[in-house]
Amino acid sequence: MEVSFTPRPPATVSADLLVVTESQARALGLGQALDRARFDGGLLMPRRDGDPFAAEAIMVVADQGDEHDVRRAMGSIASRLKDFDTVAVALPYPEAVIEGVRLGGYVFDGYKSERDARAVRRLILLGEGDARRAGIVADAITLTRDLVNTPAGDLVPMGLAERARRIGAESGLQVRVLDAVALREGGFGGILGVGAASDNPPCLIEVTHPGDGKSGRVGLVGKGITFDSGGMDIKSLKAMADMKCDMAGGATMIAVAQAAARLELPVGVTAVVPAAENMVSGHATRPGDVLRHRNGRTSEVTDTDCEGRLVLADGLAYLAESRPDVMIDAATLTYSVMHALGEEITGVLGTDRALTGDLIAAGERAGEPMWELPLWRPYARKLASEVADSRNDGGEHADATIAALFLEPFTAGIPWAHLDFAATAYLNKPTDLGPIGATGAMVRTLISYLESR
């Protein structure tokens, strides 16, 4: 999609479609037409002789309050815009307009025999803005969605690593992959234990944007479970149906690292993705088995479906060895965060109030609400084990907090925040900003956070 800007007034712009707000339409003299149509938030009108605009058609949307409203409004009409080759938009916040058009018009149809070829070829924005940044952000969200939506059989752990290598080569990122042999030599017992039953071996993916070498470094860890059957504690069919989404954290962190490189951010970024398939076979980790992690800490596996925290533990321990300034992990981790916060709010917990506050503020700027849950340390007693340093399951109550408490000992005292976005990363209903499936949640927030540093 070609994006350009023009200072011309809306009425004079030649395009196949002009998008304006109700106030702008009334200023153009279309008040009577809106009243006759009983305008209630969306109206498409072809140009007739004598109409006070040059475009072939005009679409009127409700007046918008802020950039988040504009993004959602453009997303909600994006599928209708695809019928027009050249679209001019007179709404404010041009970056939000670009993101709304891109995200609302997203489709994942590479597996369909007939694909939707409709698209806006040229987007004309009335005003000034930074189309490059908006395009990079939209690209990062699209990349995340594409990775998460890909069927699990076509994106196994080493397949995700190969995608990361290609992304790195295209974006100037440094990419390192530790295969199963390297994981054994390095003591990554959590990743190996979770991936033990699969014919597709696990790996650890490390993607680095070096930055300018002077502005510090942010460490990111993303859960990369490319498919989760639940292991020996097997999930129900209903619970397993969408488990290709269990690598959304890993996809998010790879995409954010790519965006950091393309935006040439001065802050360094290292993204670590522990990737594995949690399957069932005679080689599977059993309930009661003990795994030894990268930092020497041991975990008694009391629930094989609590696998995400086992791989994240190794990822955090490995990343902590290089001592980044802060560490942030993201994972589709617990059902309890769904029950607590629903499908629009991401849960955040952590050891550093300043970091947590900065992330929440970045979420507000990005239009991605977050809520801090308590890292209530007395609940750590629920993780006590008779045979290991910890068990990996503390019961069904307060599981988002307990999962974070399980992870904390692997952070080596580095300021750390944990994003549990099990409810927001993948939705089974469409929204204004996209269809059913992966959402790309937290990409905008993390990019905004990195920019703020």
XYZ file of C-alpha atoms in Angstrom:
453
model
C 0.000 0.000 0.000
C 1.467 3.346 -1.076
C 1.001 6.088 1.529
C 1.258 9.800 0.767
C 0.302 13.077 2.419
C -1.357 16.192 1.030
C -2.172 19.591 2.578
C -5.172 20.046 0.274
C -8.662 20.450 1.799
C -10.872 17.340 1.686
C -13.309 18.664 -0.928
C -10.559 19.104 -3.534
C -8.840 15.720 -3.274
C -9.342 13.355 -6.209
C -9.720 9.742 -5.070
C -12.005 6.761 -5.483
C -13.161 7.290 -1.900
C -12.900 10.112 0.625
C -13.320 9.271 4.327
C -14.439 12.111 6.615
C -16.015 12.543 10.027
C -19.598 13.670 10.553
C -18.434 17.190 11.499
C -16.322 17.412 8.341
C -19.210 16.151 6.211
C -21.535 18.770 7.622
C -18.889 21.433 6.974
C -18.893 20.262 3.338
C -22.632 20.937 3.175
C -23.795 17.321 3.514
C -25.878 17.898 6.632
C -29.233 17.371 4.926
C -28.045 14.104 3.354
C -26.898 12.858 6.746
C -30.164 13.818 8.384
C -32.211 12.136 5.642
C -30.139 8.979 6.042
C -30.553 9.147 9.832
C -26.779 8.978 10.190
C -25.774 6.738 13.083
C -22.027 6.284 12.620
C -21.361 5.004 9.107
C -22.572 6.084 5.667
C -21.254 5.535 2.123
C -22.486 7.856 -0.648
C -21.442 7.991 -4.322
C -20.796 11.441 -5.764
C -23.698 13.001 -7.619
C -23.799 16.054 -9.835
C -23.398 19.120 -7.677
C -21.894 17.346 -4.654
C -19.270 19.504 -2.926
C -16.378 17.021 -3.134
C -14.111 15.748 -5.928
C -13.820 12.085 -4.881
C -15.927 9.455 -6.625
C -17.566 8.526 -3.326
C -17.547 9.649 0.286
C -17.712 7.619 3.490
C -18.774 9.369 6.667
C -17.797 8.021 10.084
C -18.654 9.283 13.545
C -16.514 11.986 15.113
C -13.573 10.449 16.997
C -12.150 11.356 20.376
C -8.485 10.318 20.340
C -6.000 8.330 18.290
C -7.224 5.022 19.726
C -10.754 5.837 18.569
C -9.384 6.723 15.127
C -7.429 3.447 14.912
C -10.503 1.411 15.827
C -12.773 3.414 13.522
C -10.487 2.874 10.538
C -10.097 -0.769 11.443
C -13.851 -1.260 11.544
C -14.257 0.018 7.960
C -11.019 -1.420 6.544
C -12.723 -4.358 4.829
C -15.052 -1.918 3.001
C -12.128 0.231 1.892
C -10.680 -2.704 -0.073
C -13.267 -2.099 -2.788
C -11.546 1.196 -3.632
C -8.163 1.538 -5.298
C -7.317 5.030 -3.986
C -8.615 6.158 -0.607
C -8.175 9.622 0.899
C -8.705 9.993 4.658
C -9.305 13.317 6.392
C -9.258 11.986 9.974
C -6.644 13.198 12.477
C -3.814 11.039 13.852
C -2.460 9.754 10.523
C -0.324 7.011 12.125
C -3.438 5.592 13.766
C -5.212 5.775 10.395
C -2.466 3.731 8.725
C -2.431 1.144 11.515
C -6.222 0.884 11.493
C -6.372 0.313 7.735
C -3.562 -2.252 7.839
C -4.735 -4.159 10.898
C -8.467 -4.018 10.247
C -7.858 -5.233 6.699
C -5.617 -8.123 7.769
C -6.489 -11.581 6.450
C -4.721 -14.904 6.848
C -5.728 -16.700 3.678
C -2.558 -18.361 2.421
C -4.123 -21.791 2.908
C -7.273 -20.978 0.910
C -7.613 -21.985 -2.730
C -9.241 -18.623 -3.483
C -7.574 -15.625 -1.881
C -9.007 -12.140 -1.420
C -7.148 -10.009 -3.971
C -8.909 -6.778 -3.032
C -6.685 -4.110 -1.471
C -6.268 -0.390 -1.067
C -3.455 0.424 -3.476
C -2.949 4.064 -2.464
C -3.771 5.767 0.829
C -3.764 9.583 0.835
C -3.673 11.228 4.255
C -4.762 14.837 4.662
C -2.187 16.409 6.938
C 1.299 15.443 8.116
C 2.670 12.350 9.806
C 5.268 9.584 9.931
C 4.113 6.888 7.563
C 7.359 4.963 7.966
C 6.968 4.340 11.698
C 3.302 3.393 11.364
C 4.189 0.974 8.577
C 6.933 -0.666 10.646
C 4.596 -1.091 13.625
C 1.873 -2.551 11.397
C 4.441 -4.871 9.794
C 5.499 -6.119 13.239
C 1.908 -6.837 14.253
C 1.255 -8.550 10.916
C 4.384 -10.690 11.355
C 3.232 -11.730 14.828
C -0.227 -12.599 13.547
C 1.146 -14.577 10.607
C 3.462 -16.625 12.828
C 0.778 -17.365 15.412
C -1.905 -18.178 12.834
C 0.328 -20.635 10.964
C -0.809 -24.228 11.643
C 1.412 -25.903 14.216
C 2.370 -28.696 11.841
C 3.918 -26.108 9.536
C 5.768 -24.172 12.244
C 7.621 -26.576 14.537
C 10.362 -25.261 16.861
C 13.232 -25.435 14.365
C 10.877 -24.051 11.695
C 10.318 -21.009 13.916
C 14.090 -20.741 14.255
C 14.486 -20.734 10.461
C 11.875 -17.982 10.200
C 13.839 -15.993 12.797
C 17.022 -16.446 10.761
C 15.317 -15.102 7.629
C 13.843 -12.177 9.538
C 17.265 -11.431 10.990
C 18.930 -11.479 7.580
C 16.310 -9.077 6.205
C 16.448 -6.671 9.153
C 20.097 -6.672 10.208
C 19.535 -8.671 13.391
C 21.992 -11.089 14.941
C 20.389 -14.529 15.294
C 21.721 -17.494 17.261
C 19.968 -20.858 17.556
C 20.789 -23.498 20.171
C 19.605 -26.900 18.932
C 18.776 -29.907 21.105
C 22.430 -30.961 21.371
C 23.461 -27.481 22.505
C 20.555 -27.408 24.956
C 21.769 -30.654 26.571
C 25.320 -29.353 26.779
C 24.056 -26.072 28.231
C 21.809 -27.571 30.902
C 18.444 -26.361 29.575
C 16.443 -29.074 31.335
C 13.139 -27.219 31.239
C 13.090 -26.837 27.459
C 14.345 -30.394 26.934
C 11.818 -31.839 29.374
C 8.864 -30.108 27.732
C 10.034 -31.083 24.242
C 11.041 -34.647 25.108
C 7.949 -36.351 23.637
C 7.943 -34.609 20.262
C 9.487 -35.842 17.025
C 10.313 -32.180 16.388
C 13.248 -31.253 18.639
C 13.209 -28.116 20.791
C 15.569 -25.186 20.452
C 16.352 -21.776 21.882
C 16.289 -18.770 19.559
C 18.238 -15.610 20.387
C 17.642 -12.479 18.301
C 19.690 -9.346 18.971
C 19.440 -5.726 17.883
C 22.730 -4.279 19.204
C 21.604 -0.648 19.373
C 24.206 2.092 19.635
C 26.168 0.404 22.422
C 25.600 3.357 24.768
C 21.872 3.368 25.509
C 21.592 0.189 27.539
C 19.903 -3.078 26.675
C 16.450 -4.549 27.219
C 16.077 -8.325 27.475
C 12.906 -9.957 26.148
C 11.774 -13.557 26.611
C 8.815 -15.052 24.761
C 7.178 -18.410 25.370
C 7.595 -20.444 22.201
C 5.415 -23.529 22.653
C 4.572 -24.176 18.999
C 1.872 -26.646 20.028
C 0.585 -27.628 23.452
C -1.250 -30.914 23.854
C -0.897 -30.650 27.620
C 1.604 -33.510 27.682
C 0.732 -36.483 29.901
C -1.848 -34.262 31.645
C -3.526 -33.973 28.285
C -5.886 -31.160 27.405
C -9.451 -31.655 26.217
C -10.131 -31.330 22.491
C -11.780 -27.956 23.083
C -8.818 -26.657 25.058
C -6.317 -28.018 22.529
C -8.021 -26.684 19.393
C -6.252 -23.305 19.325
C -2.931 -24.333 20.820
C -0.979 -23.208 17.779
C -1.288 -19.856 19.558
C 0.880 -20.944 22.486
C 3.967 -19.442 20.841
C 2.455 -15.951 20.700
C 4.973 -14.676 23.250
C 7.880 -15.843 21.127
C 6.375 -14.428 17.933
C 5.793 -11.097 19.682
C 9.388 -10.785 20.886
C 10.858 -11.663 17.475
C 8.628 -9.060 15.825
C 9.494 -6.398 18.421
C 13.223 -7.012 17.892
C 12.678 -6.651 14.151
C 10.840 -3.360 14.676
C 13.614 -2.064 16.953
C 16.158 -2.722 14.195
C 14.045 -1.188 11.448
C 13.337 1.880 13.580
C 17.067 2.111 14.363
C 16.360 2.507 18.072
C 19.460 3.352 20.126
C 18.555 0.911 22.910
C 19.853 -2.622 22.454
C 17.341 -5.477 22.427
C 17.960 -9.183 23.001
C 14.948 -11.452 22.454
C 15.149 -15.059 23.661
C 12.554 -17.621 22.567
C 12.625 -21.083 24.180
C 10.736 -23.179 21.602
C 9.284 -26.661 22.051
C 6.268 -28.844 21.292
C 4.520 -30.242 24.354
C 3.385 -33.652 23.081
C 2.593 -37.160 24.340
C 4.710 -40.272 23.717
C 6.756 -42.875 25.536
C 9.487 -40.239 25.880
C 7.225 -37.687 27.563
C 8.099 -36.060 30.855
C 5.939 -37.678 33.526
C 4.208 -36.106 36.497
C 6.695 -36.454 39.336
C 9.798 -36.109 37.152
C 12.393 -33.542 38.199
C 14.019 -31.188 35.680
C 17.230 -29.218 36.228
C 17.248 -25.744 34.703
C 19.979 -23.601 33.169
C 20.822 -21.933 36.489
C 20.929 -25.251 38.389
C 17.538 -24.849 40.038
C 15.304 -27.941 39.963
C 11.578 -28.260 39.292
C 9.284 -31.140 40.172
C 6.782 -31.493 37.324
C 3.449 -31.904 39.073
C 1.432 -30.817 36.022
C 2.790 -31.345 32.501
C 0.282 -28.781 31.213
C 2.113 -26.089 33.192
C 4.880 -26.322 30.614
C 5.210 -22.673 29.668
C 6.831 -21.672 32.929
C 9.339 -24.526 32.561
C 10.685 -23.228 29.247
C 10.457 -19.577 30.324
C 12.577 -20.441 33.367
C 15.438 -21.589 31.136
C 14.998 -18.595 28.845
C 15.104 -16.124 31.727
C 18.101 -17.818 33.364
C 20.008 -17.782 30.064
C 19.182 -14.138 29.345
C 20.068 -13.081 32.901
C 23.631 -14.307 32.383
C 24.271 -11.399 30.006
C 22.894 -8.886 32.563
C 20.514 -6.704 30.549
C 19.231 -3.580 32.286
C 15.720 -5.016 32.543
C 13.967 -8.217 31.514
C 10.416 -8.560 30.201
C 8.742 -11.824 29.323
C 5.440 -12.424 27.532
C 3.468 -15.647 27.531
C 0.053 -17.164 26.933
C 0.495 -18.661 30.357
C -2.560 -19.087 32.576
C -6.306 -19.459 32.427
C -6.614 -17.480 35.635
C -5.625 -14.223 33.936
C -8.539 -14.786 31.546
C -10.951 -15.133 34.446
C -9.493 -12.103 36.234
C -9.155 -9.609 33.380
C -11.185 -10.861 30.422
C -10.204 -10.578 26.771
C -9.186 -6.902 26.538
C -6.688 -6.436 29.383
C -3.224 -7.945 29.711
C -1.962 -8.875 33.155
C 1.438 -7.632 34.310
C 3.441 -8.647 37.390
C 7.008 -7.909 38.312
C 9.755 -7.112 40.770
C 10.334 -3.471 39.805
C 7.553 -0.936 40.230
C 9.195 1.592 37.906
C 9.424 -0.973 35.093
C 5.852 -2.112 35.643
C 4.644 1.478 35.666
C 6.566 2.280 32.484
C 4.995 -0.699 30.714
C 1.485 0.238 31.833
C 2.102 3.800 30.618
C 3.367 2.445 27.291
C 0.196 0.361 27.044
C -1.901 3.461 27.603
C -0.058 5.267 24.817
C -0.518 2.275 22.522
C -4.177 1.698 23.354
C -3.456 -1.703 24.923
C -4.744 -1.680 28.520
C -2.829 -3.547 31.198
C -3.496 -4.227 34.857
C -0.968 -5.033 37.550
C -1.591 -8.238 39.485
C 0.118 -8.824 42.834
C 3.366 -10.740 43.111
C 2.150 -11.940 46.522
C 5.180 -13.775 47.878
C 3.376 -15.659 50.698
C 1.797 -17.742 47.896
C 5.242 -19.128 47.100
C 4.547 -21.736 49.770
C 2.136 -23.356 47.304
C 5.155 -24.236 45.145
C 6.989 -26.123 47.910
C 8.265 -29.542 46.845
C 9.541 -32.466 48.907
C 11.996 -33.551 46.207
C 13.051 -30.401 44.302
C 13.580 -26.676 44.724
C 10.051 -26.051 43.511
C 7.054 -27.708 41.938
C 5.683 -26.236 38.719
C 2.046 -26.133 39.821
C 0.582 -24.402 42.841
C -3.104 -25.173 42.381
C -5.892 -23.550 40.426
C -6.304 -20.397 42.541
C -4.229 -17.269 41.816
C -2.308 -19.190 39.176
C -1.138 -16.057 37.338
C 0.570 -14.901 40.530
C 1.915 -18.350 41.355
C 3.340 -18.799 37.851
C 5.166 -15.486 38.194
C 6.486 -16.542 41.618
C 7.798 -19.728 39.999
C 9.690 -17.616 37.440
C 11.130 -14.992 39.783
C 14.133 -17.077 41.016
C 15.357 -17.285 37.406
C 15.665 -13.508 36.996
C 18.909 -13.148 39.016
C 17.715 -9.977 40.720
C 17.467 -8.045 37.447
C 14.414 -5.715 37.238
C 11.774 -7.924 35.650
C 8.201 -7.752 34.401
C 6.010 -10.657 33.324
C 3.178 -10.175 30.808
C 0.478 -12.846 30.917
C -1.592 -12.301 27.779
C -3.356 -15.632 27.477
C -6.634 -13.782 26.961
C -5.526 -10.985 24.636
C -3.065 -12.627 22.223
C -5.622 -14.809 20.421
C -9.387 -14.279 20.128
C -12.160 -16.476 18.807
C -14.188 -13.508 17.637
C -13.361 -10.598 15.323
C -12.635 -7.104 16.617
C -12.414 -3.700 14.962
C -8.698 -4.301 14.459
C -8.702 -7.799 13.050
C -10.423 -11.107 12.339
C -10.651 -14.222 14.491
C -7.210 -15.483 15.519
C -3.958 -13.836 16.538
C -4.183 -10.178 17.567
C -0.570 -9.055 17.808
C -1.293 -7.762 21.312
C 1.581 -6.077 23.157
C 3.631 -5.369 20.018
C 2.632 -1.688 20.027
C 3.161 -1.488 23.793
C 6.645 -2.981 23.747
C 7.734 -0.818 20.809
C 6.435 2.251 22.639
C 8.311 1.175 25.781
C 11.577 0.720 23.873
C 11.156 4.135 22.247
C 10.619 5.720 25.671
C 14.068 4.510 26.789
